[in-house]
XYZ file of C-alpha atoms in Angstrom:
676
model
C -13.935 22.257 57.471
C -13.146 18.646 56.583
C -10.466 16.735 58.436
C -6.981 17.522 57.238
C -7.863 21.115 56.238
C -8.908 22.500 52.897
C -12.333 23.391 51.582
C -15.040 20.797 50.873
C -15.462 19.741 47.210
C -18.852 21.450 46.998
C -17.241 24.838 47.705
C -14.196 24.554 45.464
C -14.042 26.810 42.431
C -13.268 24.544 39.495
C -11.440 25.543 36.360
C -13.474 26.335 33.249
C -11.560 26.299 29.981
C -12.624 29.387 28.046
C -10.634 28.324 24.954
C -12.549 25.028 24.707
C -15.858 25.707 26.437
C -18.584 23.265 27.374
C -20.717 24.306 24.403
C -21.627 23.425 20.817
C -18.512 25.163 19.504
C -16.377 22.439 21.092
C -18.645 19.641 19.915
C -19.354 20.565 16.295
C -17.628 22.080 13.281
C -20.042 21.490 10.378
C -22.973 19.554 11.905
C -22.415 17.189 8.967
C -21.922 13.943 10.912
C -24.481 11.749 12.720
C -23.309 13.405 15.922
C -25.478 16.415 15.050
C -28.693 14.532 15.918
C -27.685 14.587 19.597
C -27.106 18.339 19.677
C -29.975 19.132 22.028
C -29.387 16.122 24.303
C -25.684 16.339 25.139
C -24.823 17.807 28.537
C -21.454 18.426 30.180
C -20.646 16.811 33.520
C -17.541 16.513 35.664
C -16.409 12.986 36.658
C -17.528 13.449 40.262
C -21.006 14.193 38.871
C -20.951 10.992 36.815
C -19.804 8.587 39.535
C -19.038 8.741 43.242
C -15.332 7.805 43.168
C -13.712 8.785 39.864
C -10.177 7.509 39.148
C -7.679 8.567 36.520
C -6.151 5.107 36.038
C -7.392 1.617 36.947
C -5.761 -0.849 39.322
C -6.313 -3.659 36.822
C -5.216 -2.907 33.205
C -8.283 -4.685 31.845
C -10.484 -2.094 33.545
C -8.835 0.586 31.406
C -9.609 -1.132 28.100
C -10.985 1.283 25.537
C -14.617 1.465 24.453
C -15.959 3.662 21.674
C -19.059 5.784 22.131
C -21.222 7.608 19.590
C -18.231 9.532 18.186
C -16.593 8.018 15.087
C -13.028 8.220 16.388
C -12.030 4.549 16.366
C -8.770 5.620 14.655
C -7.767 7.695 17.674
C -8.877 5.102 20.224
C -6.831 2.387 18.501
C -3.761 4.605 18.797
C -4.434 5.063 22.518
C -3.581 1.382 22.943
C 0.066 2.415 22.514
C -0.123 4.124 25.896
C -1.504 0.985 27.512
C 1.513 -0.982 26.269
C 4.169 1.463 27.445
C 4.445 3.176 30.826
C 7.058 5.659 29.572
C 4.822 6.681 26.648
C 1.861 7.069 29.014
C 3.939 9.296 31.311
C 5.068 11.311 28.288
C 1.464 11.995 27.208
C -0.155 12.239 30.648
C 2.488 13.638 33.023
C 2.304 11.874 36.400
C 1.793 13.672 39.680
C -1.178 15.823 38.667
C -3.823 16.353 41.370
C -6.969 14.303 40.840
C -10.398 14.216 42.399
C -9.578 13.018 45.939
C -6.792 15.613 46.299
C -7.480 18.890 48.090
C -5.366 20.694 45.479
C -7.541 19.457 42.603
C -9.276 22.251 40.701
C -10.864 20.399 37.785
C -8.166 20.529 35.107
C -5.705 18.149 33.471
C -2.655 18.716 31.280
C -1.560 16.319 28.552
C 1.169 16.418 25.919
C 0.581 15.863 22.211
C 3.305 15.661 19.581
C 2.617 18.309 16.931
C 4.823 19.015 13.920
C 8.089 18.129 15.614
C 7.454 19.235 19.198
C 5.732 17.959 22.323
C 3.208 20.588 23.330
C 1.223 20.828 26.554
C -2.566 21.135 26.333
C -4.743 21.833 29.370
C -8.488 21.143 29.542
C -11.101 21.217 32.248
C -12.729 17.917 33.243
C -16.232 18.675 31.961
C -17.121 15.783 29.616
C -19.994 15.290 27.101
C -22.743 13.026 28.427
C -26.116 11.603 27.460
C -28.531 10.717 30.235
C -25.846 11.333 32.851
C -23.329 8.896 31.299
C -20.320 9.436 29.034
C -21.416 9.442 25.415
C -18.004 9.386 23.746
C -15.034 7.222 24.682
C -14.867 5.473 28.021
C -12.916 2.732 29.725
C -14.210 -0.756 30.451
C -14.877 0.406 34.012
C -16.791 3.668 33.827
C -15.144 5.271 36.867
C -11.754 5.389 35.025
C -11.275 8.670 33.130
C -7.814 8.817 31.526
C -9.254 7.967 28.096
C -12.194 10.465 27.892
C -9.920 13.235 29.235
C -7.227 12.478 26.650
C -9.921 12.372 23.970
C -10.998 15.869 25.031
C -7.400 17.107 24.786
C -7.160 15.675 21.268
C -10.483 17.247 20.290
C -9.181 20.599 21.511
C -6.047 20.258 19.389
C -8.146 19.456 16.317
C -10.753 22.162 16.992
C -13.812 20.129 18.024
C -15.015 16.617 18.797
C -16.646 16.437 15.389
C -13.230 16.960 13.777
C -12.323 13.554 15.226
C -15.142 11.806 13.401
C -12.725 10.413 10.844
C -8.974 9.984 10.571
C -6.028 7.671 10.128
C -4.707 5.479 12.920
C -1.167 6.278 11.747
C -1.654 10.017 12.349
C -2.883 9.509 15.895
C -0.041 7.082 16.629
C 2.496 9.712 15.588
C 0.731 12.356 17.708
C 0.809 10.137 20.797
C 4.299 8.659 20.393
C 6.298 11.201 18.377
C 7.473 8.262 16.254
C 6.504 6.619 12.985
C 3.704 4.346 11.837
C 3.376 2.247 8.692
C 0.256 1.324 6.732
C 0.144 -1.874 4.711
C -2.601 -2.651 2.254
C -3.762 -6.244 2.362
C -5.461 -5.989 -1.021
C -3.653 -5.861 -4.333
C -4.724 -2.915 -6.535
C -7.300 -3.900 -9.136
C -7.959 -7.283 -7.579
C -11.381 -8.496 -6.475
C -11.550 -7.851 -2.757
C -13.536 -11.031 -2.200
C -10.622 -13.151 -3.380
C -7.788 -14.114 -1.043
C -4.729 -11.928 -1.062
C -1.385 -12.148 0.656
C 1.316 -9.927 2.053
C 4.471 -9.216 0.110
C 7.516 -11.269 1.043
C 8.968 -8.398 3.064
C 5.714 -7.722 4.874
C 5.135 -11.430 5.427
C 8.484 -11.714 7.185
C 7.722 -8.575 9.183
C 4.296 -9.914 10.094
C 6.022 -12.930 11.622
C 8.496 -10.591 13.315
C 5.554 -8.996 15.111
C 5.435 -12.102 17.246
C 8.495 -10.601 18.948
C 7.263 -6.979 18.833
C 3.604 -7.458 19.765
C 4.190 -6.368 23.350
C 6.142 -3.264 22.319
C 4.097 -1.700 19.521
C 0.506 -1.168 18.477
C -0.919 -3.124 15.566
C -4.228 -1.934 14.197
C -6.317 -3.313 11.346
C -9.201 -1.811 9.431
C -12.106 -2.728 7.211
C -12.831 -0.333 4.364
C -15.883 -2.143 2.937
C -18.108 -4.880 4.266
C -18.182 -8.293 2.606
C -20.348 -11.348 2.893
C -19.555 -13.272 6.058
C -18.074 -10.260 7.823
C -20.770 -7.638 7.546
C -20.779 -7.097 11.295
C -17.238 -5.742 11.046
C -18.700 -2.566 9.591
C -17.232 -0.182 7.041
C -14.373 2.265 7.553
C -13.799 0.879 11.006
C -10.507 0.318 12.831
C -9.683 -2.498 15.256
C -6.789 -3.340 17.569
C -4.747 -6.516 17.237
C -4.324 -7.198 20.939
C -2.317 -10.423 20.602
C -0.572 -12.612 18.027
C 0.008 -16.294 18.796
C 1.868 -18.984 16.872
C 0.450 -22.434 17.563
C 0.290 -25.916 16.124
C -2.973 -27.654 15.341
C -3.717 -31.113 16.677
C -2.508 -32.434 13.296
C 0.805 -30.561 13.602
C -0.005 -27.723 11.176
C 1.585 -24.383 12.041
C -1.032 -21.705 12.714
C -0.920 -17.965 13.366
C -3.879 -16.623 15.322
C -4.651 -12.964 15.979
C -6.804 -11.622 18.793
C -8.834 -8.636 17.602
C -10.452 -5.979 19.786
C -13.433 -4.090 18.393
C -13.579 -0.582 19.959
C -17.362 -0.823 19.785
C -17.028 -3.226 22.685
C -18.964 -6.154 21.215
C -18.009 -9.376 19.526
C -18.849 -9.324 15.854
C -16.922 -12.180 14.267
C -18.913 -14.952 12.610
C -15.947 -16.923 11.263
C -14.639 -20.352 12.306
C -13.018 -18.923 15.455
C -16.153 -17.332 16.861
C -17.362 -18.505 20.242
C -18.337 -22.148 19.722
C -17.010 -22.126 16.133
C -15.486 -25.109 14.354
C -11.989 -23.611 14.394
C -11.425 -24.507 18.032
C -11.621 -28.202 17.247
C -8.297 -27.892 15.397
C -6.428 -27.039 18.602
C -5.373 -29.057 21.564
C -8.136 -28.622 24.173
C -5.715 -26.993 26.622
C -4.667 -24.399 24.034
C -8.284 -23.803 23.015
C -9.301 -23.273 26.641
C -6.421 -20.862 27.266
C -7.181 -18.709 24.215
C -10.905 -18.635 24.926
C -10.337 -17.547 28.506
C -8.288 -14.532 27.356
C -11.159 -12.963 25.431
C -12.545 -9.762 26.897
C -15.667 -7.915 25.854
C -15.378 -6.960 22.189
C -12.548 -9.413 21.372
C -12.392 -12.395 19.013
C -9.736 -14.653 17.467
C -9.081 -15.016 13.737
C -6.594 -17.087 11.748
C -3.993 -15.392 9.545
C -5.533 -16.445 6.221
C -8.957 -15.181 7.265
C -7.423 -11.988 8.554
C -5.740 -11.216 5.239
C -8.970 -11.991 3.378
C -11.414 -10.060 5.543
C -9.400 -7.002 6.544
C -8.121 -4.373 4.132
C -5.261 -2.650 5.906
C -3.001 -2.881 8.909
C -1.229 -0.017 10.683
C 1.862 -0.626 12.811
C 3.661 1.806 15.071
C 7.416 1.714 15.474
C 8.343 0.717 19.051
C 9.763 3.549 21.156
C 12.422 2.713 23.734
C 12.535 4.212 27.226
C 15.243 6.554 25.957
C 12.869 7.813 23.259
C 14.556 6.084 20.295
C 12.643 4.276 17.567
C 13.193 0.582 16.989
C 13.085 -0.790 13.447
C 10.085 -2.941 12.612
C 12.193 -4.905 10.169
C 15.433 -5.610 12.040
C 14.637 -4.598 15.638
C 17.656 -2.266 15.389
C 17.458 0.813 17.600
C 17.584 3.997 15.499
C 19.542 6.083 17.994
C 20.376 9.042 15.788
C 17.693 11.571 14.806
C 17.766 14.773 12.753
C 14.915 17.048 11.707
C 14.480 20.230 9.673
C 11.502 22.379 8.700
C 10.884 23.332 5.086
C 8.299 24.741 2.703
C 7.099 24.499 -0.869
C 6.545 28.074 -2.051
C 4.414 28.656 -5.140
C 6.456 29.990 -8.027
C 9.714 29.418 -6.169
C 10.270 26.048 -4.531
C 7.084 24.089 -5.319
C 8.476 22.229 -8.307
C 6.114 19.269 -8.304
C 7.009 15.658 -9.024
C 9.713 14.313 -11.357
C 7.304 14.576 -14.316
C 7.854 18.350 -14.216
C 10.902 20.141 -15.580
C 10.648 22.348 -12.484
C 11.393 19.416 -10.157
C 14.945 20.692 -9.403
C 13.485 23.807 -7.760
C 12.058 21.736 -4.881
C 13.680 22.109 -1.446
C 16.849 20.037 -1.198
C 18.771 18.670 1.773
C 22.168 17.133 2.395
C 22.099 13.884 4.342
C 25.551 12.775 5.395
C 25.826 9.149 6.506
C 29.000 8.538 8.509
C 28.771 4.755 8.842
C 26.707 1.922 7.305
C 23.211 2.528 8.642
C 19.588 1.539 8.537
C 17.814 4.813 7.812
C 14.180 5.933 7.896
C 13.383 9.278 6.253
C 9.953 10.759 6.993
C 8.165 13.682 5.346
C 5.393 15.190 7.480
C 3.221 17.872 5.900
C 1.231 20.438 7.823
C -2.519 20.191 7.069
C -3.983 22.856 4.832
C -7.171 23.074 6.911
C -7.415 26.203 9.017
C -7.822 25.256 12.631
C -6.904 27.018 15.847
C -4.604 25.378 18.327
C -5.083 25.327 22.087
C -3.848 28.930 22.332
C -6.087 30.178 19.542
C -3.270 30.536 17.003
C -3.764 29.566 13.386
C -1.937 26.399 12.387
C -2.310 26.437 8.616
C -3.896 28.741 6.024
C -7.161 27.835 4.337
C -10.805 28.747 4.609
C -12.107 25.191 4.781
C -13.323 23.581 8.001
C -14.291 20.271 6.461
C -13.883 17.239 8.650
C -10.819 15.149 8.003
C -11.218 12.078 5.786
C -10.570 8.846 7.544
C -9.944 5.273 6.663
C -10.836 6.400 3.184
C -11.169 4.065 0.208
C -7.928 3.471 -1.688
C -7.161 6.365 -4.003
C -9.513 8.803 -2.282
C -7.414 11.922 -1.694
C -7.236 13.441 1.768
C -8.923 16.832 1.741
C -6.363 18.406 4.038
C -3.223 17.119 2.380
C -1.189 17.343 -0.782
C 0.049 14.207 -2.513
C 3.695 14.107 -1.382
C 6.738 11.937 -1.956
C 10.449 11.607 -1.189
C 13.477 10.738 -3.332
C 17.135 10.222 -2.416
C 20.252 10.301 -4.626
C 23.801 9.450 -3.602
C 26.227 12.154 -4.744
C 29.791 13.339 -4.600
C 29.259 16.569 -2.676
C 32.254 18.394 -4.119
C 31.222 17.781 -7.735
C 27.480 17.929 -8.224
C 25.685 18.535 -11.485
C 22.142 19.012 -10.270
C 20.330 18.196 -13.499
C 22.578 15.219 -14.107
C 21.916 13.847 -10.631
C 18.154 14.380 -10.723
C 17.797 12.830 -14.171
C 19.366 9.591 -12.907
C 17.363 6.975 -10.978
C 17.326 7.662 -7.211
C 18.867 5.155 -4.838
C 15.676 5.179 -2.771
C 12.258 6.788 -2.787
C 8.628 6.427 -1.836
C 6.641 4.161 -4.135
C 4.380 7.044 -5.150
C 3.122 10.443 -4.073
C 0.439 9.793 -1.458
C -2.348 11.878 0.080
C -1.121 11.090 3.576
C -0.105 13.436 6.351
C 3.236 11.659 6.524
C 5.108 9.413 4.129
C 8.375 7.709 4.882
C 10.881 5.325 3.391
C 13.354 2.875 4.881
C 16.691 1.900 3.334
C 20.207 0.720 4.111
C 22.730 3.444 3.219
C 26.479 3.248 2.911
C 28.675 6.120 4.144
C 28.639 9.242 1.992
C 26.550 12.227 0.963
C 22.951 11.949 -0.180
C 20.646 14.473 -1.810
C 17.122 14.320 -0.321
C 14.312 15.979 -2.287
C 10.763 16.156 -0.843
C 8.111 17.086 -3.391
C 4.407 17.446 -3.994
C 2.854 15.692 -6.983
C 1.462 18.904 -8.470
C 3.615 21.875 -9.365
C 2.989 25.087 -7.369
C 1.273 23.171 -4.555
C 2.295 25.287 -1.578
C 2.756 23.872 1.893
C 4.977 23.472 4.952
C 6.679 20.253 5.957
C 8.955 18.634 8.528
C 11.731 16.329 7.338
C 12.848 13.742 9.901
C 15.650 11.202 9.634
C 16.097 8.245 12.014
C 19.274 6.213 11.714
C 21.119 3.380 13.416
C 24.425 5.140 12.657
C 25.737 8.679 12.882
C 24.222 11.164 10.427
C 23.939 14.885 9.808
C 21.159 16.713 7.972
C 21.355 20.222 6.541
C 19.705 22.424 3.976
C 21.458 22.434 0.643
C 24.440 24.759 0.579
C 25.699 24.663 -2.969
C 24.501 22.815 -6.010
C 26.444 23.521 -9.193
C 23.741 23.144 -11.781
C 24.128 22.812 -15.529
C 23.790 26.602 -15.778
C 27.356 26.837 -14.488
C 28.514 26.156 -18.051
C 26.882 29.391 -19.122
C 28.801 31.400 -16.538
C 32.265 30.372 -17.715
C 34.468 33.233 -19.022
C 34.624 31.781 -22.510
C 30.866 32.323 -22.892
C 31.542 36.009 -23.483
C 34.268 35.397 -26.071
C 31.794 34.524 -28.811
C 30.704 38.133 -29.306
C 31.248 41.770 -28.348
C 30.026 42.658 -24.878
C 29.511 45.793 -22.842
C 30.146 45.369 -19.123
C 28.908 47.501 -16.222
C 29.862 46.979 -12.566
C 27.651 48.246 -9.725
C 28.739 48.026 -6.081
C 26.426 47.668 -3.130
C 26.071 46.288 0.373
C 23.616 44.626 2.706
C 23.336 46.274 6.118
C 21.524 44.916 9.168
C 18.223 46.657 9.807
C 18.545 48.716 6.585
C 19.267 46.908 3.324
C 19.694 43.249 4.396
C 16.143 42.127 3.676
C 16.800 38.436 2.981
C 15.042 36.256 0.397
C 11.458 36.496 -0.839
C 10.404 34.146 1.957
C 10.594 37.141 4.321
C 8.437 40.308 4.443
C 11.617 42.412 4.730
C 12.655 41.455 1.174
C 11.702 44.852 -0.396
C 14.378 46.594 1.708
C 17.154 44.924 -0.324
C 19.256 47.073 -2.708
C 17.664 47.595 -6.128
C 19.662 48.288 -9.316
C 18.321 49.563 -12.671
C 18.880 47.620 -15.884
C 17.964 49.215 -19.220
C 17.900 47.230 -22.475
C 18.005 49.542 -25.533
C 16.001 49.107 -28.709
C 17.658 46.962 -31.358
C 17.108 44.101 -33.737
C 15.537 41.912 -31.032
C 16.018 40.590 -27.494
C 19.507 41.136 -26.086
C 21.682 38.440 -24.570
C 22.580 39.539 -21.040
C 24.526 37.904 -18.259
C 24.017 39.147 -14.701
C 26.580 38.132 -12.075
C 26.371 38.704 -8.319
C 29.765 38.528 -6.598
C 30.021 38.846 -2.807
C 33.193 40.127 -1.144
C 33.931 37.319 1.303
C 37.540 38.367 2.049
C 38.436 35.080 3.697
C 35.134 34.794 5.569
C 32.594 32.058 4.935
C 30.339 32.875 2.009
C 26.691 33.706 2.620
C 23.968 32.054 0.526
C 23.201 34.627 -2.204
C 20.907 34.968 -5.209
C 18.987 37.572 -7.152
C 15.740 38.260 -9.002
C 15.141 40.401 -12.093
C 11.838 42.284 -12.238
C 10.376 43.988 -15.302
C 9.226 47.564 -14.723
C 5.412 47.749 -14.867
C 3.869 50.161 -17.345
C 2.713 52.275 -14.413
C 6.263 52.545 -13.106
C 8.156 51.012 -10.198
C 5.736 50.386 -7.311
C 5.782 52.638 -4.291
C 5.752 51.215 -0.798
C 7.909 48.484 0.649
C 5.350 45.674 0.602
C 4.349 46.104 -3.061
C 7.534 44.416 -4.292
C 6.438 41.191 -2.590
C 3.405 41.019 -4.867
C 5.407 41.283 -8.088
C 6.500 38.083 -9.791
C 10.133 38.173 -10.968
C 10.756 37.785 -14.663
C 13.933 35.784 -14.065
C 15.630 34.382 -10.983
C 19.021 33.103 -9.937
C 18.011 30.846 -7.063
C 18.171 28.714 -4.925
C 20.440 30.973 -2.867
C 23.876 29.370 -2.927
C 26.912 29.387 -0.660
C 29.212 30.695 -3.390
C 31.360 33.746 -3.916
C 29.675 34.309 -7.258
C 26.359 33.346 -8.868
C 25.391 34.106 -12.451
C 22.429 33.938 -14.805
C 22.356 34.342 -18.585
C 19.135 35.375 -20.294
C 17.519 37.169 -23.247
C 15.698 40.403 -22.460
C 13.582 42.517 -24.755
C 13.997 46.296 -24.876
C 12.700 47.884 -21.706
C 13.497 48.785 -18.126
C 14.199 46.230 -15.411
C 15.300 46.068 -11.793
C 17.867 43.669 -10.267
C 17.362 42.848 -6.577
C 20.293 40.922 -5.002
C 19.745 39.270 -1.623
C 21.116 36.923 0.983
C 18.876 34.064 2.039
C 18.373 35.226 5.650
C 17.545 38.821 6.663
C 20.104 40.941 8.554
C 23.046 39.166 6.908
C 25.636 41.865 6.283
C 28.068 41.955 3.378
C 29.404 43.863 0.362
C 28.878 42.826 -3.236
C 29.263 43.754 -6.882
C 26.669 43.363 -9.637
C 28.257 42.750 -13.059
C 25.966 43.251 -16.074
C 27.336 42.066 -19.432
C 25.209 43.019 -22.468
C 25.917 41.697 -25.948
C 26.333 44.331 -28.655
C 24.370 43.950 -31.893
C 27.437 43.624 -34.153
C 27.876 39.840 -33.852
C 27.675 37.614 -36.956
C 24.609 35.383 -37.336
C 26.647 32.211 -36.867
C 27.763 33.299 -33.398
C 24.208 34.164 -32.520
C 23.162 30.596 -33.378
C 25.881 29.156 -31.164
C 24.884 31.448 -28.359
C 21.267 30.492 -28.880
C 22.147 26.866 -28.151
C 23.769 27.895 -24.896
C 20.753 29.953 -23.986
C 18.477 27.004 -24.559
C 20.461 25.023 -21.988
C 20.320 27.902 -19.531
C 16.582 28.404 -19.954
C 16.068 24.799 -18.889
C 17.777 25.485 -15.556
C 16.147 28.881 -15.062
C 13.086 27.147 -13.563
C 15.027 26.438 -10.367
C 13.309 29.180 -8.394
C 13.081 29.363 -4.660
């Protein structure tokens, strides 16, 4: 036995992760990347088999500098620089105090945390790492006996399904996963402009770029090249870099200069511009300044002047600084955004996937109240869940689809992400007590994203005065289903909630005087929702078919009948539940048998979204036939009593009244698209 007790390392039984094994299934997903050529050569070794004294972290920060291997995951490695800048972020992602190789308690596994769709989740892996010829073949640190980076890379590969899934991606996505915050992408090229011609940042971004002189030590700044150009071909294509420093200097002639130090994850210097080693740019500086800047360069780093940077690089990505308390700090004002709210939501095909504002169905999109209690700087972020089907670290399915295509990364402008919908956000200021939904949504929003983008997350920043705001996240295409997370960060106090009541234009059709224009026959049907029996909730839930179901028969006549259906809940002083109803047409084969079959039927008409109101109503024209009315609360197991009121117009009305009623019906039919 060795001194101090415990078993010798050679006899320890080390952990083997069965959910992410040391095999091809963890390396590859499609064999469609250049990584596939190494399939037969890659072996798996533990750190103590790679070097004699492995360490998790270096003593000197420079020894932990990132280096990219044969895996095309520069986007992820650039985001890892955020952890090198912030001890509290590093401790959040790699919890301190875990046993490592010299410890007797070490059993060959590490646990890291990754932010996923609103939550920090723990992911455990064993320490077997892919190697070629006995050396790490993917990411590694500047000193090869430091292993925090390759182990974190393995954790990230496990989350995404395989190493090959990391072959391409966006720096912004990885920054969010490692910080739980926000990241912005700025294009340095104007749309439609020749990329070989100089461009410039917008006024806002130019001011922010200067502001980064103050924030450079607190946040990660990455830059990328999307296509190679003459004079910078060594920068590569679709490659991401790290801006490791920003310095404001004066030339020997007194000219103000902004220099940026760039780190290439490939680990080699590739810049052939004026500020290359021995280049003519250095002659513009005072010799002492030139010597200082040159001495700071590590392997893979080079300096570039601001004008060259804007010309040669296509895009920059900036992460919002995160304070020790976990709050975001504004890139634009340095204000701490201390107040955070988040809610999950979904676009459901045929119900709440209304598409962009070009569609008349836009009002059916999910809607949220944002209450701002004091003048605030506000960031609103919309994060969509990828459509690609991939298993998480516990083997559960994250999102439905049959595709396992690798994620697009650093893609050319306009190239849609395969895993994502084009999404956007719009915000309207409203008077909550008096809201006409169609009137509000037809007016210009007070803020919104510039366009719908094929990004995992889009966000907008604005200054908002106190009051209520209507927030509407949408996909560009109608009926594009998906799940999303809405996050709001604010310098002042806020509250965020799902919409409770929107009085749409259809409310005019439910006024009592609507029935005065003709002769009507009214039927009242009473019912109740009971927990575990008839309180099935909305169509979002599999228990929906258990809701009460009422027959509606339209007799033969001269044509379609005008019918108004009203659902009135008996609140009796209690808070109203969100209620709504759907009208189904009886199939020729009769009403379906079996509880689940109702979920597969598409309603003919709907009175949704579910609203916090004592009464909801829908006017419509129905042809002769048999129908079913299914009233529901939004959530299952919500008990209550209700009355269904069916008013049917009798055929004896004069033609003139029918024309007037027809105009009302045309208005109602426009709002009938607001389906959940």
